[in-house]
Coordinates of C-alpha atoms in Angstrom, one line a residue:
M1383 CA 41.2 58.9 89.3
I1384 CA 39.8 60.3 92.4
M1385 CA 42.9 59.2 94.0
E1386 CA 45.2 61.2 91.4
N1387 CA 42.9 64.3 92.1
C1388 CA 43.4 64.2 95.7
I1389 CA 47.2 63.8 95.2
L1390 CA 47.3 66.7 92.6
E1391 CA 45.1 68.8 95.0
A1392 CA 47.6 68.1 97.9
K1393 CA 50.8 68.9 95.9
E1394 CA 48.9 72.3 94.9
M1395 CA 48.1 73.2 98.4
S1396 CA 49.4 76.5 99.5
S1397 CA 50.7 75.2 102.6
V1398 CA 52.6 72.2 101.0
Q1399 CA 54.3 74.7 98.7
A1400 CA 55.3 76.8 101.4
H1401 CA 56.5 73.9 103.4
I1402 CA 58.8 72.6 100.6
T1403 CA 60.2 76.3 100.1
M1404 CA 60.9 76.6 103.6
M1405 CA 62.7 73.2 103.7
Q1406 CA 64.8 74.0 100.2
N1407 CA 65.7 77.2 101.9
I1408 CA 67.1 75.4 105.0
I1409 CA 69.1 73.0 102.8
N1410 CA 70.5 75.8 100.7
R1411 CA 71.4 77.6 103.7
M1412 CA 73.4 74.4 104.8
A1413 CA 75.1 74.2 101.8
Q1414 CA 76.2 77.8 101.6
N1415 CA 77.5 77.2 105.3
S1416 CA 79.3 74.1 104.4
M1417 CA 81.0 76.4 101.3
Q1418 CA 81.7 79.2 103.7
C1419 CA 83.7 76.6 105.9
K1420 CA 85.8 75.9 103.1
Q1421 CA 86.3 79.5 102.2
W1422 CA 87.4 80.6 105.8
C1423 CA 89.6 77.5 105.9
I1424 CA 91.6 78.6 103.0
A1425 CA 91.7 82.1 104.3
V1426 CA 93.0 81.2 107.7
E1427 CA 95.5 78.9 106.4
T1428 CA 96.8 80.9 103.7
V1429 CA 97.7 83.5 106.8
L1430 CA 99.2 80.7 108.8
F1431 CA 101.4 79.5 105.7
G1432 CA 102.4 83.0 105.1
I1433 CA 103.5 83.2 108.9
A1434 CA 105.2 79.7 108.6
K1435 CA 107.2 80.5 105.8
D1436 CA 108.7 83.9 107.1
A1437 CA 109.2 82.4 110.9
V1438 CA 110.2 78.9 109.4
D1439 CA 108.5 77.3 112.4
V1440 CA 107.1 73.7 111.4
W1441 CA 105.0 73.5 114.7
L1442 CA 102.8 76.3 112.9
L1443 CA 102.2 73.9 110.2
G1444 CA 100.7 71.4 112.6
I1445 CA 98.4 74.1 113.8
V1446 CA 97.2 74.3 110.1
V1447 CA 96.5 70.5 110.2
I1448 CA 94.6 71.1 113.4
V1449 CA 92.6 74.0 111.8
S1450 CA 91.8 71.8 108.7
L1451 CA 90.4 69.1 110.7
M1452 CA 88.2 71.5 112.8
F1453 CA 86.9 73.1 109.7
M1454 CA 86.6 69.6 108.2
Y1455 CA 84.3 68.6 111.1
M1456 CA 82.2 72.1 110.7
D1457 CA 81.8 71.3 107.1
A1458 CA 80.8 67.7 107.7
S1459 CA 78.3 68.7 110.2
Y1460 CA 76.5 71.1 107.8
L1461 CA 76.6 68.5 105.3
S1462 CA 75.1 66.0 107.8
F1463 CA 72.4 68.3 108.5
E1464 CA 71.6 69.3 104.8
R1465 CA 71.3 65.4 104.2
Q1466 CA 68.7 65.0 107.0
F1467 CA 66.8 67.7 105.8
K1468 CA 66.6 66.5 102.2
E1469 CA 65.8 63.1 103.6
Q1470 CA 62.7 64.8 105.7
Q1471 CA 61.6 66.7 102.4
R1472 CA 61.7 63.3 100.7
H1473 CA 59.6 61.6 103.2
L1474 CA 56.9 64.4 103.0
I1475 CA 57.1 64.3 99.1
D1476 CA 56.7 60.3 99.3
K1477 CA 54.0 60.6 101.8
I1478 CA 51.9 62.7 99.2
N1479 CA 52.6 60.9 96.3
K1480 CA 51.4 57.9 98.0
G1481 CA 48.1 59.7 99.2
E1482 CA 49.2 59.2 102.8
P1483 CA 48.2 61.7 105.5
F1484 CA 50.8 64.1 105.8
G1485 CA 49.3 67.1 107.9
K1486 CA 51.4 66.4 111.0
D1487 CA 54.5 66.7 109.0
L1488 CA 54.0 70.1 107.5
F1489 CA 56.1 72.9 109.1
M1490 CA 57.9 70.2 111.4
V1491 CA 61.5 70.8 111.0
E1492 CA 63.6 68.2 113.0
T1493 CA 67.1 67.0 113.1
T1494 CA 68.7 64.1 115.1
K1495 CA 71.3 65.0 117.6
K1496 CA 74.8 65.4 116.1
D1497 CA 75.6 61.6 115.5
F1498 CA 79.4 60.7 115.1
R1499 CA 78.2 58.2 112.4
Q1500 CA 76.4 60.7 110.3
I1501 CA 79.2 63.3 110.7
R1502 CA 81.8 60.5 109.7
N1503 CA 79.9 59.6 106.7
A1504 CA 79.4 63.1 105.6
A1505 CA 83.2 63.6 106.1
C1506 CA 83.7 60.7 103.9
S1507 CA 82.0 62.2 101.1
F1508 CA 84.0 63.3 98.1
S1509 CA 83.3 67.0 98.6
V1510 CA 84.5 67.1 102.1
W1511 CA 87.4 64.8 102.2
I1512 CA 89.1 65.8 98.7
Y1513 CA 89.4 69.2 99.9
Y1514 CA 90.8 69.0 103.3
I1515 CA 93.0 65.8 102.4
T1516 CA 94.7 68.0 99.6
I1517 CA 95.3 70.7 102.3
I1518 CA 97.1 68.4 104.8
I1519 CA 98.9 66.7 102.0
F1520 CA 100.2 70.0 100.8
V1521 CA 101.2 70.9 104.4
F1522 CA 103.6 67.6 104.5
V1523 CA 105.1 68.5 101.2
F1524 CA 105.6 72.0 102.5
I1525 CA 107.2 70.4 105.4
L1526 CA 109.5 68.2 103.3
M1527 CA 110.5 71.3 101.3
K1528 CA 111.6 73.2 104.6
Y1529 CA 113.2 70.0 105.8
Y1530 CA 115.6 69.9 102.7
G1531 CA 115.9 73.4 102.2
I1532 CA 114.2 74.4 99.2
F1533 CA 113.0 77.5 101.2
A1534 CA 116.3 79.5 101.5

């Protein structure tokens, strides 16, 4: 009973609430940045597709693929950071729930340096790869349509 009261008091501390709110804001910002990568990608590629249709330049479509891969990398980086912050938040909440000391974890926001494995794992998530692979497939369909003269 005493342990449960201590855990309840810890959960209700204003510093704990402030830290969780701060972490949630960071996580939301990473999710918004990820969404903006997708929005900017589609905007840039729409312009490039428009130019490629008028100029009939297949090399420009190669640039679209490169741009897609660049945005995919940025998107995966933001998703990787978002996952790190979620894990940090989960770790703090687990400590509080177990009654372990957690004071040194408050207001500590740390990420590991960009690790290729973490970014690769994030890029393999459904929300990232389905979006960018669809664009790349569309580029190849566009190239085939140009090759067979459908755009006359």
